[in-house]
């Protein structure tokens, strides 16, 4: 198991380059295939004026490219990448709690249960703050957000994950942990406001979205242990 992600920047950069390379090659191969198909069909039909032929070929190529991009964008891996970052593209299916490989006995250990209790306590606090923001867009939650023990939560999450899951599953939970910790920091920024100056509707909506994302992220993490 791992208790830190010091190597994650390099791994993340590598996975991002690999994913983009695969995506680019897939698009190019499908585009080339469509152009070859267009050329083959054109050879068997009656000749057209050059300007008309070029227009038809261009239209067909653009349509095929649109279909290719659409198919790629709706794939499960790309959908997960949109939610959790570049991890998940071309990687094992580790972001689905139902597919997690875990040691059920380890989950019952005192170390893991203590870690999960800390995480659940933070989750309860986040849900309470989210409800307060939904009820009153001007509510001050910055002080409460700053009581979240950032380092302790991070350690608790890594301790629980690294004790319970296999390495492929840990890659998914590691990504979730990094997203959650970033969401805590971003929620603090969104919650800031000048004394005596009410939040605009735009800022209130941004804070609601940040709290919803943080709530959902912790909930997703805890589902791995259920």
mmCIF file of C-alpha atoms in Angstrom:
data_model
loop_
_atom_site.group_PDB
_atom_site.id
_atom_site.type_symbol
_atom_site.label_atom_id
_atom_site.label_comp_id
_atom_site.label_asym_id
_atom_site.label_seq_id
_atom_site.Cartn_x
_atom_site.Cartn_y
_atom_site.Cartn_z
ATOM 1 C CA UNK A 1 0.000 0.000 0.000
ATOM 2 C CA UNK A 2 0.894 3.650 -0.278
ATOM 3 C CA UNK A 3 0.426 6.474 2.159
ATOM 4 C CA UNK A 4 1.388 9.261 -0.200
ATOM 5 C CA UNK A 5 1.088 10.147 -3.834
ATOM 6 C CA UNK A 6 4.507 11.674 -4.401
ATOM 7 C CA UNK A 7 4.839 9.778 -7.675
ATOM 8 C CA UNK A 8 1.348 10.715 -8.863
ATOM 9 C CA UNK A 9 2.351 13.805 -10.916
ATOM 10 C CA UNK A 10 4.622 11.719 -13.139
ATOM 11 C CA UNK A 11 2.060 8.915 -13.411
ATOM 12 C CA UNK A 12 -0.707 11.399 -14.112
ATOM 13 C CA UNK A 13 1.338 13.137 -16.815
ATOM 14 C CA UNK A 14 2.223 9.806 -18.416
ATOM 15 C CA UNK A 15 -1.378 8.560 -18.377
ATOM 16 C CA UNK A 16 -2.592 11.877 -19.828
ATOM 17 C CA UNK A 17 -0.104 11.723 -22.731
ATOM 18 C CA UNK A 18 -0.904 8.049 -23.370
ATOM 19 C CA UNK A 19 -4.656 8.664 -23.316
ATOM 20 C CA UNK A 20 -4.419 11.647 -25.675
ATOM 21 C CA UNK A 21 -2.153 9.692 -28.037
ATOM 22 C CA UNK A 22 -4.609 6.784 -28.188
ATOM 23 C CA UNK A 23 -7.511 9.177 -28.723
ATOM 24 C CA UNK A 24 -5.680 10.994 -31.543
ATOM 25 C CA UNK A 25 -4.665 7.761 -33.289
ATOM 26 C CA UNK A 26 -8.220 6.388 -33.053
ATOM 27 C CA UNK A 27 -9.673 9.527 -34.597
ATOM 28 C CA UNK A 28 -7.083 9.582 -37.383
ATOM 29 C CA UNK A 29 -7.552 5.888 -38.222
ATOM 30 C CA UNK A 30 -11.319 6.257 -38.427
ATOM 31 C CA UNK A 31 -10.989 9.414 -40.495
ATOM 32 C CA UNK A 32 -8.609 7.716 -42.929
ATOM 33 C CA UNK A 33 -10.969 4.740 -43.171
ATOM 34 C CA UNK A 34 -13.896 7.017 -43.976
ATOM 35 C CA UNK A 35 -11.905 8.854 -46.641
ATOM 36 C CA UNK A 36 -10.893 5.551 -48.246
ATOM 37 C CA UNK A 37 -14.514 4.430 -48.229
ATOM 38 C CA UNK A 38 -15.603 7.681 -49.836
ATOM 39 C CA UNK A 39 -12.918 7.299 -52.499
ATOM 40 C CA UNK A 40 -14.012 3.718 -53.256
ATOM 41 C CA UNK A 41 -17.647 4.665 -53.658
ATOM 42 C CA UNK A 42 -16.736 7.639 -55.803
ATOM 43 C CA UNK A 43 -14.831 5.413 -58.250
ATOM 44 C CA UNK A 44 -18.003 3.420 -59.039
ATOM 45 C CA UNK A 45 -20.450 6.268 -59.541
ATOM 46 C CA UNK A 46 -20.912 8.666 -62.443
ATOM 47 C CA UNK A 47 -18.312 11.465 -62.563
ATOM 48 C CA UNK A 48 -19.352 14.744 -60.997
ATOM 49 C CA UNK A 49 -18.048 18.234 -61.424
ATOM 50 C CA UNK A 50 -14.840 18.710 -59.388
ATOM 51 C CA UNK A 51 -16.440 21.334 -57.156
ATOM 52 C CA UNK A 52 -19.454 19.119 -56.400
ATOM 53 C CA UNK A 53 -17.268 16.046 -55.793
ATOM 54 C CA UNK A 54 -15.033 17.946 -53.342
ATOM 55 C CA UNK A 55 -18.077 19.238 -51.458
ATOM 56 C CA UNK A 56 -19.543 15.754 -51.074
ATOM 57 C CA UNK A 57 -16.232 14.249 -49.962
ATOM 58 C CA UNK A 58 -15.684 17.011 -47.408
ATOM 59 C CA UNK A 59 -19.222 16.610 -46.058
ATOM 60 C CA UNK A 60 -18.813 12.846 -45.689
ATOM 61 C CA UNK A 61 -15.494 13.211 -43.893
ATOM 62 C CA UNK A 62 -16.875 15.778 -41.471
ATOM 63 C CA UNK A 63 -19.892 13.588 -40.721
ATOM 64 C CA UNK A 64 -17.696 10.564 -40.015
ATOM 65 C CA UNK A 65 -15.420 12.611 -37.776
ATOM 66 C CA UNK A 66 -18.448 13.861 -35.822
ATOM 67 C CA UNK A 67 -19.698 10.289 -35.339
ATOM 68 C CA UNK A 68 -16.241 9.169 -34.168
ATOM 69 C CA UNK A 69 -15.914 11.993 -31.655
ATOM 70 C CA UNK A 70 -19.446 11.394 -30.394
ATOM 71 C CA UNK A 71 -18.789 7.695 -29.828
ATOM 72 C CA UNK A 72 -15.610 8.426 -27.931
ATOM 73 C CA UNK A 73 -17.175 11.115 -25.776
ATOM 74 C CA UNK A 74 -19.999 8.875 -24.548
ATOM 75 C CA UNK A 75 -17.767 5.916 -23.670
ATOM 76 C CA UNK A 76 -17.764 4.956 -19.948
ATOM 77 C CA UNK A 77 -14.018 5.586 -19.579
ATOM 78 C CA UNK A 78 -14.252 9.122 -20.919
ATOM 79 C CA UNK A 79 -17.298 9.795 -18.722
ATOM 80 C CA UNK A 80 -15.332 8.733 -15.652
ATOM 81 C CA UNK A 81 -12.404 10.881 -16.757
ATOM 82 C CA UNK A 82 -14.705 13.902 -16.962
ATOM 83 C CA UNK A 83 -15.722 13.347 -13.355
ATOM 84 C CA UNK A 84 -12.445 12.275 -11.770
ATOM 85 C CA UNK A 85 -9.719 13.595 -14.079
ATOM 86 C CA UNK A 86 -7.592 11.878 -16.718
ATOM 87 C CA UNK A 87 -7.297 8.657 -14.734
ATOM 88 C CA UNK A 88 -9.601 5.945 -16.064
ATOM 89 C CA UNK A 89 -8.902 6.351 -19.795
ATOM 90 C CA UNK A 90 -7.302 3.105 -20.916
ATOM 91 C CA UNK A 91 -6.940 1.970 -17.281
ATOM 92 C CA UNK A 92 -8.556 -0.831 -15.243
ATOM 93 C CA UNK A 93 -12.167 -0.310 -14.158
ATOM 94 C CA UNK A 94 -11.362 0.785 -10.629
ATOM 95 C CA UNK A 95 -13.759 3.694 -10.108
ATOM 96 C CA UNK A 96 -16.811 1.481 -9.684
ATOM 97 C CA UNK A 97 -17.254 0.401 -6.037
ATOM 98 C CA UNK A 98 -19.014 -2.807 -7.110
ATOM 99 C CA UNK A 99 -15.820 -3.903 -8.881
ATOM 100 C CA UNK A 100 -13.477 -3.149 -5.996
ATOM 101 C CA UNK A 101 -11.229 -5.983 -4.838
ATOM 102 C CA UNK A 102 -11.177 -5.712 -1.040
ATOM 103 C CA UNK A 103 -10.249 -7.580 2.110
ATOM 104 C CA UNK A 104 -13.517 -7.767 4.053
ATOM 105 C CA UNK A 105 -11.720 -8.805 7.226
ATOM 106 C CA UNK A 106 -9.430 -5.781 7.025
ATOM 107 C CA UNK A 107 -12.465 -3.487 6.839
ATOM 108 C CA UNK A 108 -13.444 -4.685 10.329
ATOM 109 C CA UNK A 109 -10.041 -3.833 11.825
ATOM 110 C CA UNK A 110 -9.807 -1.057 14.407
ATOM 111 C CA UNK A 111 -7.368 0.931 12.259
ATOM 112 C CA UNK A 112 -9.715 1.001 9.286
ATOM 113 C CA UNK A 113 -12.850 1.611 11.348
ATOM 114 C CA UNK A 114 -11.193 4.528 13.169
ATOM 115 C CA UNK A 115 -10.202 6.011 9.805
ATOM 116 C CA UNK A 116 -13.709 5.567 8.400
ATOM 117 C CA UNK A 117 -15.225 7.165 11.514
ATOM 118 C CA UNK A 118 -13.107 10.284 10.897
ATOM 119 C CA UNK A 119 -14.188 10.403 7.269
ATOM 120 C CA UNK A 120 -17.871 9.909 8.126
ATOM 121 C CA UNK A 121 -17.674 12.710 10.705
ATOM 122 C CA UNK A 122 -16.319 15.057 8.038
ATOM 123 C CA UNK A 123 -19.001 13.874 5.611
ATOM 124 C CA UNK A 124 -21.737 14.673 8.156
ATOM 125 C CA UNK A 125 -20.256 18.145 8.588
ATOM 126 C CA UNK A 126 -20.150 18.682 4.817
ATOM 127 C CA UNK A 127 -23.773 17.571 4.400
ATOM 128 C CA UNK A 128 -24.831 19.953 7.153
ATOM 129 C CA UNK A 129 -22.995 22.864 5.507
ATOM 130 C CA UNK A 130 -24.444 21.981 2.118
ATOM 131 C CA UNK A 131 -27.967 22.027 3.565
ATOM 132 C CA UNK A 132 -27.287 25.400 5.195
ATOM 133 C CA UNK A 133 -26.098 26.888 1.896
ATOM 134 C CA UNK A 134 -29.173 25.576 0.090
ATOM 135 C CA UNK A 135 -31.399 27.155 2.753
ATOM 136 C CA UNK A 136 -29.562 30.482 2.972
ATOM 137 C CA UNK A 137 -27.158 31.576 0.193
ATOM 138 C CA UNK A 138 -25.666 34.193 2.542
ATOM 139 C CA UNK A 139 -24.781 31.790 5.359
ATOM 140 C CA UNK A 140 -21.161 31.903 6.549
ATOM 141 C CA UNK A 141 -19.672 28.403 6.430
ATOM 142 C CA UNK A 142 -16.030 29.411 6.034
ATOM 143 C CA UNK A 143 -15.231 28.967 9.717
ATOM 144 C CA UNK A 144 -16.764 25.482 9.751
ATOM 145 C CA UNK A 145 -14.932 24.476 6.573
ATOM 146 C CA UNK A 146 -11.652 25.493 8.177
ATOM 147 C CA UNK A 147 -12.297 23.161 11.115
ATOM 148 C CA UNK A 148 -11.986 20.166 8.767
ATOM 149 C CA UNK A 149 -8.640 18.548 9.709
ATOM 150 C CA UNK A 150 -7.241 18.479 6.177
ATOM 151 C CA UNK A 151 -4.109 16.419 6.878
ATOM 152 C CA UNK A 152 -5.913 13.985 9.194
ATOM 153 C CA UNK A 153 -8.644 13.352 6.635
ATOM 154 C CA UNK A 154 -6.089 12.714 3.916
ATOM 155 C CA UNK A 155 -4.153 10.246 6.079
ATOM 156 C CA UNK A 156 -7.362 8.498 7.164
ATOM 157 C CA UNK A 157 -8.456 8.022 3.551
ATOM 158 C CA UNK A 158 -5.115 6.627 2.409
ATOM 159 C CA UNK A 159 -4.865 4.392 5.485
ATOM 160 C CA UNK A 160 -8.284 2.860 4.887
ATOM 161 C CA UNK A 161 -7.758 2.415 1.136
ATOM 162 C CA UNK A 162 -4.251 1.001 1.314
ATOM 163 C CA UNK A 163 -5.200 -1.459 4.048
ATOM 164 C CA UNK A 164 -8.324 -2.814 2.373
ATOM 165 C CA UNK A 165 -7.933 -2.719 -1.429
ATOM 166 C CA UNK A 166 -5.729 -4.295 -4.050
ATOM 167 C CA UNK A 167 -3.447 -2.081 -6.139
ATOM 168 C CA UNK A 168 -5.825 -1.621 -9.085
ATOM 169 C CA UNK A 169 -8.620 -0.507 -6.773
ATOM 170 C CA UNK A 170 -6.218 1.772 -4.898
ATOM 171 C CA UNK A 171 -5.472 3.598 -8.130
ATOM 172 C CA UNK A 172 -9.136 4.536 -8.329
ATOM 173 C CA UNK A 173 -9.487 5.510 -4.675
ATOM 174 C CA UNK A 174 -6.237 7.482 -4.845
ATOM 175 C CA UNK A 175 -7.746 9.585 -7.613
ATOM 176 C CA UNK A 176 -10.913 10.076 -5.575
ATOM 177 C CA UNK A 177 -8.891 11.158 -2.547
ATOM 178 C CA UNK A 178 -6.974 13.763 -4.525
ATOM 179 C CA UNK A 179 -10.225 15.136 -5.971
ATOM 180 C CA UNK A 180 -11.819 15.309 -2.518
ATOM 181 C CA UNK A 181 -8.865 17.141 -0.981
ATOM 182 C CA UNK A 182 -8.878 19.620 -3.858
ATOM 183 C CA UNK A 183 -12.634 20.100 -3.447
ATOM 184 C CA UNK A 184 -12.154 21.014 0.230
ATOM 185 C CA UNK A 185 -9.694 23.754 -0.745
ATOM 186 C CA UNK A 186 -11.929 25.012 -3.553
ATOM 187 C CA UNK A 187 -14.962 25.076 -1.251
ATOM 188 C CA UNK A 188 -13.033 27.285 1.176
ATOM 189 C CA UNK A 189 -12.241 29.722 -1.626
ATOM 190 C CA UNK A 190 -15.861 29.752 -2.813
ATOM 191 C CA UNK A 191 -17.102 30.379 0.745
ATOM 192 C CA UNK A 192 -15.040 33.521 1.253
ATOM 193 C CA UNK A 193 -16.880 36.857 1.206
ATOM 194 C CA UNK A 194 -16.101 40.397 2.233
ATOM 195 C CA UNK A 195 -17.638 41.582 5.530
ATOM 196 C CA UNK A 196 -20.976 43.263 4.949
ATOM 197 C CA UNK A 197 -21.033 42.372 1.248
ATOM 198 C CA UNK A 198 -23.684 39.776 0.319
ATOM 199 C CA UNK A 199 -22.931 37.025 -2.157
ATOM 200 C CA UNK A 200 -24.164 37.564 -5.662
ATOM 201 C CA UNK A 201 -26.374 34.857 -7.109
ATOM 202 C CA UNK A 202 -23.452 33.730 -9.282
ATOM 203 C CA UNK A 203 -21.188 33.276 -6.250
ATOM 204 C CA UNK A 204 -23.953 31.587 -4.275
ATOM 205 C CA UNK A 205 -24.508 29.110 -7.104
ATOM 206 C CA UNK A 206 -20.752 28.442 -7.323
ATOM 207 C CA UNK A 207 -20.670 27.666 -3.595
ATOM 208 C CA UNK A 208 -23.678 25.345 -3.907
ATOM 209 C CA UNK A 209 -21.941 23.450 -6.716
ATOM 210 C CA UNK A 210 -18.699 23.135 -4.736
ATOM 211 C CA UNK A 211 -20.482 21.774 -1.682
ATOM 212 C CA UNK A 212 -22.512 19.360 -3.798
ATOM 213 C CA UNK A 213 -19.342 18.069 -5.460
ATOM 214 C CA UNK A 214 -17.545 17.655 -2.123
ATOM 215 C CA UNK A 215 -20.546 15.849 -0.629
ATOM 216 C CA UNK A 216 -20.786 13.502 -3.626
ATOM 217 C CA UNK A 217 -17.041 12.836 -3.661
ATOM 218 C CA UNK A 218 -16.902 11.679 -0.038
ATOM 219 C CA UNK A 219 -20.063 9.636 -0.563
ATOM 220 C CA UNK A 220 -18.481 7.926 -3.594
ATOM 221 C CA UNK A 221 -15.377 7.134 -1.544
ATOM 222 C CA UNK A 222 -17.348 5.593 1.340
ATOM 223 C CA UNK A 223 -19.301 3.373 -1.073
ATOM 224 C CA UNK A 224 -16.089 1.396 -1.652
ATOM 225 C CA UNK A 225 -16.272 0.168 1.950
ATOM 226 C CA UNK A 226 -19.949 -0.767 2.029
#
